[in-house]
mmCIF file of C-alpha atoms and ligand atoms in Angstrom:
data_model
loop_
_atom_site.group_PDB
_atom_site.id
_atom_site.type_symbol
_atom_site.label_atom_id
_atom_site.label_comp_id
_atom_site.label_asym_id
_atom_site.label_seq_id
_atom_site.Cartn_x
_atom_site.Cartn_y
_atom_site.Cartn_z
ATOM 1 C CA MET H 46 -33.016 38.331 -280.150
ATOM 2 C CA ILE H 47 -36.597 37.155 -279.943
ATOM 3 C CA LYS H 48 -37.346 38.181 -276.367
ATOM 4 C CA ASP H 49 -40.464 40.306 -275.782
ATOM 5 C CA HIS H 50 -41.703 39.087 -279.105
ATOM 6 C CA SER H 51 -44.329 36.543 -278.129
ATOM 7 C CA ASP H 52 -46.785 34.923 -280.506
ATOM 8 C CA ILE H 53 -49.281 34.785 -277.617
ATOM 9 C CA PRO H 54 -51.634 37.798 -277.761
ATOM 10 C CA ALA H 55 -51.718 40.101 -274.736
ATOM 11 C CA LEU H 56 -54.410 39.424 -272.164
ATOM 12 C CA ASP H 57 -57.607 41.431 -272.591
ATOM 13 C CA LYS H 58 -57.728 43.534 -269.410
ATOM 14 C CA ARG H 59 -60.758 45.649 -270.247
ATOM 15 C CA ILE H 60 -62.802 43.781 -267.647
ATOM 16 C CA PRO H 61 -61.666 44.737 -264.125
ATOM 17 C CA GLY H 62 -60.934 42.136 -261.455
ATOM 18 C CA VAL H 63 -59.159 38.808 -261.726
ATOM 19 C CA PRO H 64 -59.228 37.819 -265.396
ATOM 20 C CA ALA H 65 -60.931 34.507 -266.151
ATOM 21 C CA ILE H 66 -58.700 31.802 -267.569
ATOM 22 C CA GLU H 67 -59.236 31.687 -271.330
ATOM 23 C CA PRO H 68 -60.090 28.129 -272.439
ATOM 24 C CA ILE H 69 -58.356 28.759 -275.766
ATOM 25 C CA ILE H 70 -55.602 31.063 -276.983
ATOM 26 C CA PHE H 71 -55.161 31.537 -280.723
ATOM 27 C CA PRO H 72 -51.606 32.411 -281.767
ATOM 28 C CA LYS H 73 -50.335 35.344 -283.747
ATOM 29 C CA LEU H 74 -49.408 33.065 -286.605
ATOM 30 C CA GLU H 75 -46.883 35.248 -288.360
ATOM 31 C CA VAL H 76 -44.952 35.772 -285.104
ATOM 32 C CA LEU H 77 -45.201 32.072 -284.320
ATOM 33 C CA TYR H 78 -43.553 31.157 -287.632
ATOM 34 C CA THR H 79 -40.894 33.859 -287.198
ATOM 35 C CA ARG H 80 -40.037 32.646 -283.674
ATOM 36 C CA ARG H 81 -40.011 28.987 -284.711
ATOM 37 C CA ALA H 82 -37.740 29.570 -287.721
ATOM 38 C CA ALA H 83 -35.362 31.670 -285.595
ATOM 39 C CA ARG H 84 -35.262 29.109 -282.781
ATOM 40 C CA LEU H 85 -34.556 26.245 -285.213
ATOM 41 C CA GLU H 86 -31.711 28.234 -286.738
ATOM 42 C CA GLU H 87 -30.332 29.040 -283.291
ATOM 43 C CA LEU H 88 -30.389 25.369 -282.260
ATOM 44 C CA ALA H 89 -28.671 24.439 -285.560
ATOM 45 C CA PHE H 90 -25.971 26.971 -284.731
ATOM 46 C CA GLN H 91 -25.549 25.524 -281.223
ATOM 47 C CA LEU H 92 -25.157 22.017 -282.693
ATOM 48 C CA VAL H 93 -22.472 23.201 -285.111
ATOM 49 C CA LYS H 94 -20.671 24.859 -282.203
ATOM 50 C CA GLU H 95 -20.888 21.665 -280.110
ATOM 51 C CA ALA H 96 -19.651 19.587 -283.041
ATOM 52 C CA ALA H 97 -16.605 21.841 -283.335
ATOM 53 C CA GLN H 98 -15.827 21.414 -279.620
ATOM 54 C CA ASN H 99 -16.306 17.647 -279.519
ATOM 55 C CA GLU H 100 -13.963 14.861 -280.476
ATOM 56 C CA PRO H 101 -13.929 14.205 -284.217
ATOM 57 C CA SER H 102 -15.713 10.837 -283.746
ATOM 58 C CA SER H 103 -18.917 12.532 -282.554
ATOM 59 C CA VAL H 104 -18.924 15.239 -285.224
ATOM 60 C CA PRO H 105 -20.951 13.628 -288.039
ATOM 61 C CA GLU H 106 -24.121 13.127 -285.978
ATOM 62 C CA ASP H 107 -24.181 16.707 -284.701
ATOM 63 C CA GLU H 108 -23.575 17.993 -288.208
ATOM 64 C CA VAL H 109 -26.414 15.932 -289.652
ATOM 65 C CA ASN H 110 -28.717 17.189 -286.892
ATOM 66 C CA ALA H 111 -27.633 20.788 -287.441
ATOM 67 C CA GLY H 112 -28.398 20.374 -291.154
ATOM 68 C CA TYR H 113 -31.887 19.095 -290.349
ATOM 69 C CA PHE H 114 -32.650 21.984 -287.952
ATOM 70 C CA SER H 115 -31.487 24.414 -290.606
ATOM 71 C CA PHE H 116 -33.650 22.766 -293.257
ATOM 72 C CA LEU H 117 -36.681 22.930 -290.917
ATOM 73 C CA SER H 118 -36.028 26.606 -290.315
ATOM 74 C CA GLY H 119 -36.290 27.120 -294.081
ATOM 75 C CA LEU H 120 -39.501 25.087 -294.208
ATOM 76 C CA VAL H 121 -41.118 27.230 -291.495
ATOM 77 C CA ALA H 122 -39.926 30.415 -293.233
ATOM 78 C CA ALA H 123 -41.651 29.096 -296.373
ATOM 79 C CA GLN H 124 -44.878 28.548 -294.384
ATOM 80 C CA ARG H 125 -44.634 32.155 -293.234
ATOM 81 C CA TYR H 126 -44.133 33.311 -296.814
ATOM 82 C CA ILE H 127 -47.313 31.459 -297.883
ATOM 83 C CA LEU H 128 -49.213 33.084 -295.008
ATOM 84 C CA LEU H 129 -48.049 36.556 -296.045
ATOM 85 C CA THR H 130 -48.322 36.274 -299.826
ATOM 86 C CA THR H 131 -51.335 34.002 -300.358
ATOM 87 C CA PRO H 132 -53.447 34.206 -297.195
ATOM 88 C CA LEU H 133 -56.420 31.883 -296.866
ATOM 89 C CA SER H 134 -59.848 33.303 -297.698
ATOM 90 C CA LEU H 135 -62.940 32.734 -295.563
ATOM 91 C CA ALA H 136 -64.417 30.730 -298.471
ATOM 92 C CA ASP H 137 -61.365 28.417 -298.378
ATOM 93 C CA ALA H 138 -61.918 27.925 -294.640
ATOM 94 C CA GLU H 139 -65.515 26.762 -295.161
ATOM 95 C CA PRO H 140 -64.760 22.979 -295.225
ATOM 96 C CA ILE H 141 -63.091 23.323 -291.816
ATOM 97 C CA ARG H 142 -66.011 25.352 -290.436
ATOM 98 C CA ALA H 143 -68.343 22.564 -291.551
ATOM 99 C CA MET H 144 -66.407 20.102 -289.380
ATOM 100 C CA LEU H 145 -67.009 22.096 -286.180
ATOM 101 C CA HIS H 146 -70.191 21.429 -284.240
ATOM 102 C CA GLY H 147 -71.293 22.287 -280.726
ATOM 103 C CA GLN H 148 -68.893 23.656 -278.140
ATOM 104 C CA ASN H 149 -68.661 20.366 -276.284
ATOM 105 C CA THR H 150 -68.467 18.092 -279.290
ATOM 106 C CA SER H 151 -65.213 17.047 -280.933
ATOM 107 C CA PRO H 152 -64.720 18.306 -284.478
ATOM 108 C CA ASP H 153 -65.314 15.792 -287.284
ATOM 109 C CA SER H 154 -62.290 14.018 -288.697
ATOM 110 C CA PRO H 155 -61.356 15.232 -292.182
ATOM 111 C CA THR H 156 -62.696 13.019 -294.950
ATOM 112 C CA LEU H 157 -60.896 12.002 -298.120
ATOM 113 C CA ALA H 158 -63.357 14.115 -300.163
ATOM 114 C CA MET H 159 -62.762 17.207 -297.988
ATOM 115 C CA LEU H 160 -58.991 16.881 -298.403
ATOM 116 C CA GLU H 161 -59.301 16.328 -302.149
ATOM 117 C CA GLU H 162 -61.537 19.366 -302.641
ATOM 118 C CA SER H 163 -59.464 21.691 -300.440
ATOM 119 C CA VAL H 164 -57.004 22.980 -303.007
ATOM 120 C CA TYR H 165 -55.259 25.455 -300.676
ATOM 121 C CA TRP H 166 -53.184 22.940 -298.734
ATOM 122 C CA GLN H 167 -52.227 21.093 -301.940
ATOM 123 C CA LYS H 168 -50.885 24.327 -303.430
ATOM 124 C CA ALA H 169 -49.118 25.072 -300.140
ATOM 125 C CA PHE H 170 -47.521 21.617 -300.239
ATOM 126 C CA ALA H 171 -46.256 22.198 -303.803
ATOM 127 C CA ALA H 172 -44.912 25.645 -302.833
ATOM 128 C CA LEU H 173 -43.095 24.218 -299.792
ATOM 129 C CA VAL H 174 -41.542 21.472 -301.934
ATOM 130 C CA ALA H 175 -40.374 24.061 -304.474
ATOM 131 C CA GLU H 176 -38.968 26.392 -301.821
ATOM 132 C CA ALA H 177 -37.655 24.337 -298.877
ATOM 133 C CA GLY H 178 -37.156 21.157 -300.940
ATOM 134 C CA ALA H 179 -34.586 22.918 -303.123
ATOM 135 C CA HIS H 180 -31.929 22.406 -300.418
ATOM 136 C CA LEU H 181 -32.394 18.637 -300.212
ATOM 137 C CA PRO H 182 -30.437 15.939 -302.070
ATOM 138 C CA ALA H 183 -31.501 15.549 -305.752
ATOM 139 C CA GLU H 184 -33.042 12.124 -305.180
ATOM 140 C CA THR H 185 -35.291 13.394 -302.354
ATOM 141 C CA GLN H 186 -36.248 16.439 -304.422
ATOM 142 C CA ASP H 187 -37.292 14.234 -307.341
ATOM 143 C CA ALA H 188 -39.484 12.071 -305.111
ATOM 144 C CA LEU H 189 -41.150 15.130 -303.545
ATOM 145 C CA GLN H 190 -41.736 16.800 -306.905
ATOM 146 C CA ALA H 191 -43.262 13.581 -308.248
ATOM 147 C CA LEU H 192 -45.636 13.563 -305.275
ATOM 148 C CA ALA H 193 -46.514 17.248 -305.772
ATOM 149 C CA ALA H 194 -47.408 16.449 -309.403
ATOM 150 C CA GLU H 195 -49.799 13.664 -308.372
ATOM 151 C CA LYS H 196 -53.556 13.966 -308.837
ATOM 152 C CA PRO H 197 -55.412 15.622 -305.906
ATOM 153 C CA SER H 198 -56.990 12.249 -305.062
ATOM 154 C CA ALA H 199 -53.582 10.608 -304.567
ATOM 155 C CA LEU H 200 -52.295 13.518 -302.502
ATOM 156 C CA ALA H 201 -55.494 13.515 -300.419
ATOM 157 C CA ALA H 202 -55.088 9.792 -299.724
ATOM 158 C CA GLN H 203 -51.607 10.423 -298.294
ATOM 159 C CA ALA H 204 -52.821 13.383 -296.215
ATOM 160 C CA HIS H 205 -55.753 11.329 -294.947
ATOM 161 C CA ALA H 206 -53.472 8.495 -293.829
ATOM 162 C CA LEU H 207 -51.205 10.987 -292.078
ATOM 163 C CA LEU H 208 -54.060 12.790 -290.275
ATOM 164 C CA SER H 209 -55.498 9.430 -289.203
ATOM 165 C CA GLY H 210 -52.250 8.461 -287.496
ATOM 166 C CA GLY H 211 -51.010 6.089 -290.218
ATOM 167 C CA TYR H 212 -47.519 7.568 -290.016
ATOM 168 C CA ASP H 213 -45.815 4.387 -291.205
ATOM 169 C CA GLU H 214 -47.848 4.444 -294.444
ATOM 170 C CA ILE H 215 -46.193 7.669 -295.591
ATOM 171 C CA ASP H 216 -42.599 8.275 -296.598
ATOM 172 C CA ALA H 217 -41.006 10.117 -293.643
ATOM 173 C CA GLY H 218 -39.577 12.912 -295.816
ATOM 174 C CA ALA H 219 -42.888 13.509 -297.601
ATOM 175 C CA ALA H 220 -44.791 13.457 -294.303
ATOM 176 C CA VAL H 221 -42.970 16.541 -292.987
ATOM 177 C CA PHE H 222 -43.906 18.531 -296.117
ATOM 178 C CA LEU H 223 -47.484 17.237 -296.235
ATOM 179 C CA TRP H 224 -48.087 18.154 -292.590
ATOM 180 C CA ALA H 225 -46.510 21.602 -293.100
ATOM 181 C CA GLY H 226 -48.900 22.234 -296.021
ATOM 182 C CA LEU H 227 -51.914 20.973 -294.068
ATOM 183 C CA SER H 228 -50.892 22.978 -291.010
ATOM 184 C CA VAL H 229 -50.574 26.336 -292.782
ATOM 185 C CA PHE H 230 -54.110 25.673 -294.114
ATOM 186 C CA TRP H 231 -55.656 24.564 -290.808
ATOM 187 C CA ALA H 232 -53.980 27.198 -288.656
ATOM 188 C CA GLN H 233 -55.195 30.036 -290.876
ATOM 189 C CA ALA H 234 -58.679 28.555 -291.157
ATOM 190 C CA ILE H 235 -59.122 28.244 -287.384
ATOM 191 C CA ALA H 236 -57.758 31.769 -286.817
ATOM 192 C CA LEU H 237 -60.125 33.213 -289.458
ATOM 193 C CA LEU H 238 -63.132 31.337 -288.095
ATOM 194 C CA ALA H 239 -62.285 32.313 -284.505
ATOM 195 C CA ALA H 240 -62.419 35.996 -285.462
ATOM 196 C CA GLY H 241 -66.108 35.641 -286.275
ATOM 197 C CA ASP H 242 -67.255 32.857 -283.980
ATOM 198 C CA ASP H 243 -67.166 33.342 -280.220
ATOM 199 C CA ALA H 244 -68.077 29.699 -279.548
ATOM 200 C CA LEU H 245 -64.713 28.636 -280.947
ATOM 201 C CA HIS H 246 -63.058 30.464 -278.034
ATOM 202 C CA HIS H 247 -64.837 28.268 -275.502
ATOM 203 C CA ARG H 248 -64.404 24.780 -276.876
ATOM 204 C CA ARG H 249 -63.160 22.022 -274.579
ATOM 205 C CA SER H 250 -60.745 19.205 -275.341
ATOM 206 C CA GLU H 251 -61.916 15.615 -275.253
ATOM 207 C CA GLY H 252 -59.386 12.880 -274.559
ATOM 208 C CA GLY H 253 -56.419 15.194 -275.021
ATOM 209 C CA ALA H 254 -57.103 16.104 -278.670
ATOM 210 C CA CYS H 255 -57.224 19.677 -279.988
ATOM 211 C CA PRO H 256 -60.727 21.079 -279.396
ATOM 212 C CA CYS H 257 -60.599 22.991 -282.701
ATOM 213 C CA CYS H 258 -59.283 20.364 -285.124
ATOM 214 C CA GLY H 259 -58.952 17.041 -283.263
ATOM 215 C CA ALA H 260 -55.190 16.658 -283.832
ATOM 216 C CA PRO H 261 -52.832 15.628 -280.995
ATOM 217 C CA PRO H 262 -50.849 18.248 -279.079
ATOM 218 C CA SER H 263 -47.128 18.750 -279.667
ATOM 219 C CA GLY H 264 -46.521 19.426 -275.996
ATOM 220 C CA ALA H 265 -47.491 21.818 -273.246
ATOM 221 C CA LEU H 266 -46.484 25.389 -272.419
ATOM 222 C CA VAL H 267 -46.373 26.917 -268.964
ATOM 223 C CA LEU H 268 -46.952 30.596 -269.629
ATOM 224 C CA THR H 269 -45.379 33.690 -268.185
ATOM 225 C CA GLY H 270 -46.351 37.364 -267.840
ATOM 226 C CA ASP H 271 -50.041 38.063 -267.204
ATOM 227 C CA ARG H 272 -50.786 34.367 -267.505
ATOM 228 C CA GLU H 273 -47.898 33.289 -265.224
ATOM 229 C CA GLY H 274 -48.006 29.609 -264.383
ATOM 230 C CA LEU H 275 -51.007 28.654 -266.524
ATOM 231 C CA ARG H 276 -50.566 25.511 -268.580
ATOM 232 C CA TYR H 277 -51.745 25.208 -272.182
ATOM 233 C CA LEU H 278 -51.372 22.358 -274.649
ATOM 234 C CA GLN H 279 -50.401 23.351 -278.186
ATOM 235 C CA CYS H 280 -51.932 21.762 -281.271
ATOM 236 C CA SER H 281 -49.607 20.033 -283.739
ATOM 237 C CA LEU H 282 -51.858 20.961 -286.683
ATOM 238 C CA CYS H 283 -53.715 24.262 -286.140
ATOM 239 C CA GLU H 284 -51.310 25.744 -283.495
ATOM 240 C CA THR H 285 -54.183 26.546 -281.115
ATOM 241 C CA ARG H 286 -53.431 26.414 -277.368
ATOM 242 C CA TRP H 287 -56.002 25.033 -274.949
ATOM 243 C CA HIS H 288 -55.965 25.328 -271.174
ATOM 244 C CA LYS H 289 -55.308 22.309 -269.005
ATOM 245 C CA VAL H 290 -55.053 22.511 -265.215
ATOM 246 C CA ARG H 291 -51.497 21.760 -264.038
ATOM 247 C CA ALA H 292 -50.654 18.318 -262.672
ATOM 248 C CA THR H 293 -53.660 16.793 -264.424
ATOM 249 C CA CYS H 294 -52.971 14.120 -267.034
ATOM 250 C CA SER H 295 -53.725 15.570 -270.470
ATOM 251 C CA VAL H 296 -54.852 12.145 -271.720
ATOM 252 C CA CYS H 297 -56.893 10.499 -268.914
ATOM 253 C CA ASP H 298 -57.538 13.487 -266.579
ATOM 254 C CA GLU H 299 -56.217 11.606 -263.551
ATOM 255 C CA THR H 300 -54.200 13.537 -260.940
ATOM 256 C CA GLY H 301 -53.061 10.788 -258.565
ATOM 257 C CA HIS H 302 -49.762 9.629 -260.064
ATOM 258 C CA ILE H 303 -48.248 12.597 -261.873
ATOM 259 C CA ASP H 304 -44.451 12.897 -261.843
ATOM 260 C CA TYR H 305 -41.930 15.283 -263.376
ATOM 261 C CA TRP H 306 -38.684 14.249 -265.042
ATOM 262 C CA SER H 307 -35.669 16.031 -266.428
ATOM 263 C CA PHE H 308 -31.923 15.498 -266.655
ATOM 264 C CA GLU H 309 -31.287 18.668 -264.704
ATOM 265 C CA ASN H 310 -32.629 19.886 -261.376
ATOM 266 C CA THR H 311 -36.233 20.548 -260.407
ATOM 267 C CA THR H 312 -36.102 23.994 -262.006
ATOM 268 C CA ALA H 313 -35.328 22.687 -265.511
ATOM 269 C CA PRO H 314 -37.089 24.681 -268.250
ATOM 270 C CA ILE H 315 -38.079 21.472 -270.078
ATOM 271 C CA GLN H 316 -39.636 18.655 -268.086
ATOM 272 C CA ALA H 317 -41.648 15.567 -268.880
ATOM 273 C CA GLU H 318 -44.944 15.093 -267.048
ATOM 274 C CA THR H 319 -45.758 11.413 -266.697
ATOM 275 C CA CYS H 320 -49.025 9.821 -265.610
ATOM 276 C CA GLY H 321 -48.750 6.574 -263.686
ATOM 277 C CA ASP H 322 -52.408 5.793 -264.360
ATOM 278 C CA CYS H 323 -52.359 5.662 -268.172
ATOM 279 C CA LYS H 324 -48.558 5.562 -268.594
ATOM 280 C CA SER H 325 -48.560 8.524 -271.004
ATOM 281 C CA TYR H 326 -46.334 11.584 -270.891
ATOM 282 C CA VAL H 327 -46.066 15.053 -272.404
ATOM 283 C CA LYS H 328 -43.177 17.476 -272.256
ATOM 284 C CA LEU H 329 -43.680 20.802 -270.514
ATOM 285 C CA PHE H 330 -41.944 23.813 -271.995
ATOM 286 C CA ARG H 331 -41.728 26.346 -269.200
ATOM 287 C CA LEU H 332 -41.751 29.797 -270.718
ATOM 288 C CA ASP H 333 -41.786 31.119 -267.132
ATOM 289 C CA ARG H 334 -38.243 29.715 -266.824
ATOM 290 C CA ASP H 335 -37.021 30.287 -270.389
ATOM 291 C CA PRO H 336 -39.154 32.512 -272.650
ATOM 292 C CA GLU H 337 -37.032 31.591 -275.689
ATOM 293 C CA LEU H 338 -38.386 28.026 -275.818
ATOM 294 C CA GLU H 339 -40.401 26.961 -278.873
ATOM 295 C CA ILE H 340 -42.298 23.675 -278.613
ATOM 296 C CA LEU H 341 -41.439 22.008 -281.925
ATOM 297 C CA ALA H 342 -37.812 23.136 -282.044
ATOM 298 C CA ASP H 343 -36.991 22.432 -278.400
ATOM 299 C CA ASP H 344 -38.868 19.149 -278.406
ATOM 300 C CA LEU H 345 -36.703 17.963 -281.280
ATOM 301 C CA ALA H 346 -33.582 19.119 -279.445
ATOM 302 C CA THR H 347 -34.459 17.008 -276.375
ATOM 303 C CA VAL H 348 -35.181 13.578 -277.870
ATOM 304 C CA VAL H 349 -32.822 11.988 -275.330
ATOM 305 C CA LEU H 350 -35.442 12.731 -272.680
ATOM 306 C CA ASP H 351 -38.018 10.803 -274.761
ATOM 307 C CA ALA H 352 -35.688 7.836 -275.075
ATOM 308 C CA ALA H 353 -35.197 7.758 -271.289
ATOM 309 C CA LEU H 354 -38.957 7.904 -270.633
ATOM 310 C CA GLU H 355 -39.733 5.230 -273.186
ATOM 311 C CA ASP H 356 -37.148 3.044 -271.412
ATOM 312 C CA GLN H 357 -39.232 3.527 -268.261
ATOM 313 C CA GLY H 358 -42.314 2.248 -270.131
ATOM 314 C CA PHE H 359 -44.055 5.587 -270.738
ATOM 315 C CA ILE H 360 -45.836 6.321 -274.019
ATOM 316 C CA ARG H 361 -45.487 9.694 -275.703
ATOM 317 C CA ALA H 362 -48.870 11.427 -275.987
ATOM 318 C CA ALA H 363 -47.608 14.210 -278.243
ATOM 319 C CA LEU H 364 -46.842 14.546 -281.928
ATOM 320 C CA ASN H 365 -43.993 16.551 -283.399
ATOM 321 C CA PRO H 366 -44.634 17.016 -287.133
ATOM 322 C CA PHE H 367 -40.876 17.391 -287.691
ATOM 323 C CA SER H 368 -40.309 13.868 -286.416
ATOM 324 C CA PHE H 369 -43.154 11.424 -286.962
ATOM 325 C CA PRO H 370 -43.098 8.152 -285.006
ATOM 326 C CA ALA H 371 -41.549 5.384 -287.098
HETATM 327 ZN ZN1 ZN Q 293 -55.803 21.989 -283.662
HETATM 328 ZN ZN1 ZN Q 294 -53.113 9.592 -267.632
#
């Protein structure tokens, strides 16, 4: 069981009175990876169970999905292994520090040169291919290994396209590994820099992007415990969470036409929050209703909700690096 095992650090209660809302919460990265891998494995298990209960005609799809969840669990476990065995040094985090400016200014976008010179993520990518890629079909493995053997400039070009939103320029299978390598680099860098830089704890999001790295969110959490009911968006790249007032559009900041959708009742643990002003939506993962939820895993398990919202003309404002838009 993963209950009482949150990757969100406990609230600092040394200052008496009502605690101020923290603009940013940095995760306990090792716990985050452990929870995510466990949740993916649990959802894979549930899919296998459902497949066994269903009519034979519906079995193949559930089995394929279960296989993918299981593979992703292995990929996240491999990210955790990199974190534990070859942690990032402060010197390796320097290129990311150089991209951060004032508290109210968005971070710079990564350049091709920065990605080419940052060896850490390239090594992480190769390690993930060697570890998690070993369970994939031979043909896919060969393609990934060929990519891992490419010159840093070629690898950087692919990463740059991916980080700039050019998802269709990158092979879908390679994209998942590239992002996982980039993410284990960025997440450690931001956590290291935050330990020595108070300003990083007070950055504000502009236009719905992560205030620490500029990447899109994967979704939103409604927290429980000491932070009951507070809403934070979670970064798809560096895993940082930033505060956003409830019932405020995370993209355009409007509050006038916000609606909530789910297939269940109004107390569903996963809901979509739509904005009638800009037509965007994000999913809310309500840890106050189900503390076992994990954004990336549970987002992937609820793609039917996305399909229904897209049918209604809403545009997804979140990115799940396990399932890039086609
Ligand atoms: Zn970020
Ligand atoms: Zn909006």
